[in-house]
mmCIF file of C-alpha atoms in Angstrom:
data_model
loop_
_atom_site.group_PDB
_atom_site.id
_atom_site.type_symbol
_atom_site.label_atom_id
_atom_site.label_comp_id
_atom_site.label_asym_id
_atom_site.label_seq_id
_atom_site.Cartn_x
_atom_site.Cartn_y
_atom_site.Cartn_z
ATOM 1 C CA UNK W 99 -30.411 -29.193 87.659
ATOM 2 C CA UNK W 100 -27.021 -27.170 87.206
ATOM 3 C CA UNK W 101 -25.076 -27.847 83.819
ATOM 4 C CA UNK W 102 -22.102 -26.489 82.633
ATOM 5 C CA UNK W 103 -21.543 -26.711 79.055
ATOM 6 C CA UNK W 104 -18.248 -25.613 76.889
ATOM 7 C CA UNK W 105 -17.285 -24.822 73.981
ATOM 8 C CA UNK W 106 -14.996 -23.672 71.439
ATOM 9 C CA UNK W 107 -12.121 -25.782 71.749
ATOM 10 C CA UNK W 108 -10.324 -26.732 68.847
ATOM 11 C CA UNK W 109 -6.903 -27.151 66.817
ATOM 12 C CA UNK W 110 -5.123 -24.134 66.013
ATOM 13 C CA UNK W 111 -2.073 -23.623 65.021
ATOM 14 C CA UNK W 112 0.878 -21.718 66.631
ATOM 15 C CA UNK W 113 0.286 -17.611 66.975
ATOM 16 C CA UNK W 114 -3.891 -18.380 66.705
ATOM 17 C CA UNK W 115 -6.455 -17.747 68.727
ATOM 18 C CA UNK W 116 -9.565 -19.738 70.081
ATOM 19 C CA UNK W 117 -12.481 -18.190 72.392
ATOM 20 C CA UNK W 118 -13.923 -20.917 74.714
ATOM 21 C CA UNK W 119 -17.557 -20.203 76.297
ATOM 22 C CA UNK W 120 -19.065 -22.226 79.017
ATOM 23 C CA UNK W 121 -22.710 -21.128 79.665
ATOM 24 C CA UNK W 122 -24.331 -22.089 83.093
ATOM 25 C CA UNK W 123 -28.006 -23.740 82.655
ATOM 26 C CA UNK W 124 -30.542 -24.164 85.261
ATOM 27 C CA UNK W 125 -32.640 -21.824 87.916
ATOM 28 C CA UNK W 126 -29.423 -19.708 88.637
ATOM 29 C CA UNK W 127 -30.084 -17.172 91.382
ATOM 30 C CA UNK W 128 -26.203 -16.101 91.126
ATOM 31 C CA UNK W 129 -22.733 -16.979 90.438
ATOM 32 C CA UNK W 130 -19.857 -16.371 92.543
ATOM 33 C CA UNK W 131 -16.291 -17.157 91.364
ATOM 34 C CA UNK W 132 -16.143 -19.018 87.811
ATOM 35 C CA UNK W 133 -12.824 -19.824 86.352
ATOM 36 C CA UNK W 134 -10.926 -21.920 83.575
ATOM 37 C CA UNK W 135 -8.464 -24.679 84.368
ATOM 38 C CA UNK W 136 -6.561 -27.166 82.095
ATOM 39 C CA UNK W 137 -4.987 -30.197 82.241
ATOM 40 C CA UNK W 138 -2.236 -31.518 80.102
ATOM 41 C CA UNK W 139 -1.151 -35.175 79.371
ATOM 42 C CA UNK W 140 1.151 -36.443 82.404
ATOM 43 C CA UNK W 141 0.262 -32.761 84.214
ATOM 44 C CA UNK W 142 -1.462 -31.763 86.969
ATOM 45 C CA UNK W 143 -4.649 -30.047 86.368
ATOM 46 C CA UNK W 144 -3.781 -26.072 87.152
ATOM 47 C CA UNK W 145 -5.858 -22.765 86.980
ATOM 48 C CA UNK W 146 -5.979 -20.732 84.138
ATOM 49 C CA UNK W 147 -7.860 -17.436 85.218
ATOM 50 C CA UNK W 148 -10.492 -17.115 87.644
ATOM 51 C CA UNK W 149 -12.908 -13.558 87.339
ATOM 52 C CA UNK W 150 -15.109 -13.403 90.772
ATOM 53 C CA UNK W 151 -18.626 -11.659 91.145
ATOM 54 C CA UNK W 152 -16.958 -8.183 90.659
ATOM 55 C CA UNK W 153 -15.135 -8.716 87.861
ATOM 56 C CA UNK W 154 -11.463 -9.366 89.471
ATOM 57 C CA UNK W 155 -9.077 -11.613 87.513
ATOM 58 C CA UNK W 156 -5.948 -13.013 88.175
ATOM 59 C CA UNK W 157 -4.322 -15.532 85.830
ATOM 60 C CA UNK W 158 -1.196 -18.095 85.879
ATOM 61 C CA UNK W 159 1.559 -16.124 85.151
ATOM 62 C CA UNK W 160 2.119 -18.368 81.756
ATOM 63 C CA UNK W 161 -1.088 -16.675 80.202
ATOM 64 C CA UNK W 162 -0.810 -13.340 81.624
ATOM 65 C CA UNK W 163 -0.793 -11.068 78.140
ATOM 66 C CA UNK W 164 -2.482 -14.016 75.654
ATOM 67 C CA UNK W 165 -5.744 -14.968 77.136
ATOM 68 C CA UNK W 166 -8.201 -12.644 79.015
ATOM 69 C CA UNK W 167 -10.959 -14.241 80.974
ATOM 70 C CA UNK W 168 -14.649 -12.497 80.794
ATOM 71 C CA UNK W 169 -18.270 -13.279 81.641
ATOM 72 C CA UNK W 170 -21.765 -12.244 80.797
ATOM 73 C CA UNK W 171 -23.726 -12.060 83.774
ATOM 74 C CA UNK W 172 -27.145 -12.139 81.797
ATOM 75 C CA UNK W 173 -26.232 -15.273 80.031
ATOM 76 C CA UNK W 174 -24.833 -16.626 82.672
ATOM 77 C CA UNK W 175 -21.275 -17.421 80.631
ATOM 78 C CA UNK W 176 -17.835 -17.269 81.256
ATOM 79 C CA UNK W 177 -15.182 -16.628 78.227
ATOM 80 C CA UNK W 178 -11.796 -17.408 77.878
ATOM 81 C CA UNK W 179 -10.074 -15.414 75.060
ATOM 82 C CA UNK W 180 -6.844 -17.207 74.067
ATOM 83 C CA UNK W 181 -4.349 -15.191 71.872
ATOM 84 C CA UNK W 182 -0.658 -16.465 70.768
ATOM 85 C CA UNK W 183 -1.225 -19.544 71.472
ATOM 86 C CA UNK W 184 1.592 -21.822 72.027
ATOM 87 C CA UNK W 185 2.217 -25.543 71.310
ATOM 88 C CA UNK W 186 2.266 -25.550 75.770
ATOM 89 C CA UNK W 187 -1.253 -24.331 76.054
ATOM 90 C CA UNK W 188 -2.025 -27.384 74.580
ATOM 91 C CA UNK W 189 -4.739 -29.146 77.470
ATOM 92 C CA UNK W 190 -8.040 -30.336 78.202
ATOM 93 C CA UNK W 191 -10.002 -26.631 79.687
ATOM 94 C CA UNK W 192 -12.100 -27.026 82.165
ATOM 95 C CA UNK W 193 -14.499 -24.520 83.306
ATOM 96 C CA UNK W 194 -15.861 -24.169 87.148
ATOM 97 C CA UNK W 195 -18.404 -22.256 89.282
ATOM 98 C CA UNK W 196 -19.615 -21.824 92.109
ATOM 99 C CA UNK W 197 -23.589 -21.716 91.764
ATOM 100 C CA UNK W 198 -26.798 -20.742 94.192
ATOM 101 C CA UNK W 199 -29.641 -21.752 92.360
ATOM 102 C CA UNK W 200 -33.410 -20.206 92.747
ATOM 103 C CA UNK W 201 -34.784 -23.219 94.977
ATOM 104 C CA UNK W 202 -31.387 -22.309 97.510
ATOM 105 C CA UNK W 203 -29.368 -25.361 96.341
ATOM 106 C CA UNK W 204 -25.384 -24.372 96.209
ATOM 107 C CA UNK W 205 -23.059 -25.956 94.244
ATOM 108 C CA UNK W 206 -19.588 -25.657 94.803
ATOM 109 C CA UNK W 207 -16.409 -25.975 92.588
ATOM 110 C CA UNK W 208 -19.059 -27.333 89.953
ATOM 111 C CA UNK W 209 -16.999 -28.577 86.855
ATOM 112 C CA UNK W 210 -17.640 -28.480 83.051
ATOM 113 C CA UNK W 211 -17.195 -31.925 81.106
ATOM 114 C CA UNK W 212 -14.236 -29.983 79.811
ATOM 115 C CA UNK W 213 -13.190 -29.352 75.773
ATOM 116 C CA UNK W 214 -9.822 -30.310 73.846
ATOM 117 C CA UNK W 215 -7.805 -27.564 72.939
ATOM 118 C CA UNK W 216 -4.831 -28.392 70.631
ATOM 119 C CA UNK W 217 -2.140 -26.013 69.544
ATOM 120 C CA UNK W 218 0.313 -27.732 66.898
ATOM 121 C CA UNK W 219 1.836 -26.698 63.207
#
């Protein structure tokens, strides 16, 4: 029922900027915390930002400055704006919510397939 879709992801090159979006589908009655996380090659996968119900953020202190995470209640979407982007960011991002849909079914830590984000000259 629940679906998690992303986008954006891309190659850029050093200094750019990419904006990923991943837009919650189904009967959504709310949305608690949603967040971004990435994986690199060889790496454990780590969190990015997370923005709760209220709008509070905190982000890995390697991003604090160059991305800002956002969301869009009414389109039930979370952003990731990614500024200066450096070779390191380089990952698989993942996106993840936690979901109560209309019919009372929760879904916890519920993942996005994830999009390629590549940051090389």
């Amino acid at each position: 029922q629940v679906q998690l879709v992303e986008s954006g992801g891309g190659l850029v090159q050093p200094g750019g900027s990419l904006r990923l979006s991943c837009a919650a589908s189904g009967s959504i009655f709310s949305i608690n915390d949603m967040g971004w996380y990435r994986q690199a090659p060889g790496k454990e996968r780590e969190l990015v930002a997370v923005i709760t119900s209220g709008g509070s953020t905190n982000y890995v202190d390697s991003v604090k400055g160059r991305f800002t995470i956002s969301r869009d209640n009414a389109k039930n979407t979370v952003y990731l704006q990614m500024n200066s982007l450096k070779p390191e960011d380089t990952a698989v991002y993942f996106c993840n919510a936690n979901l109560l849909m209309r019919n009372n079914r929760y879904y916890h830590d519920y993942w996005g397939q994830g999009t390629q984000v590549t940051v090389s000259s």
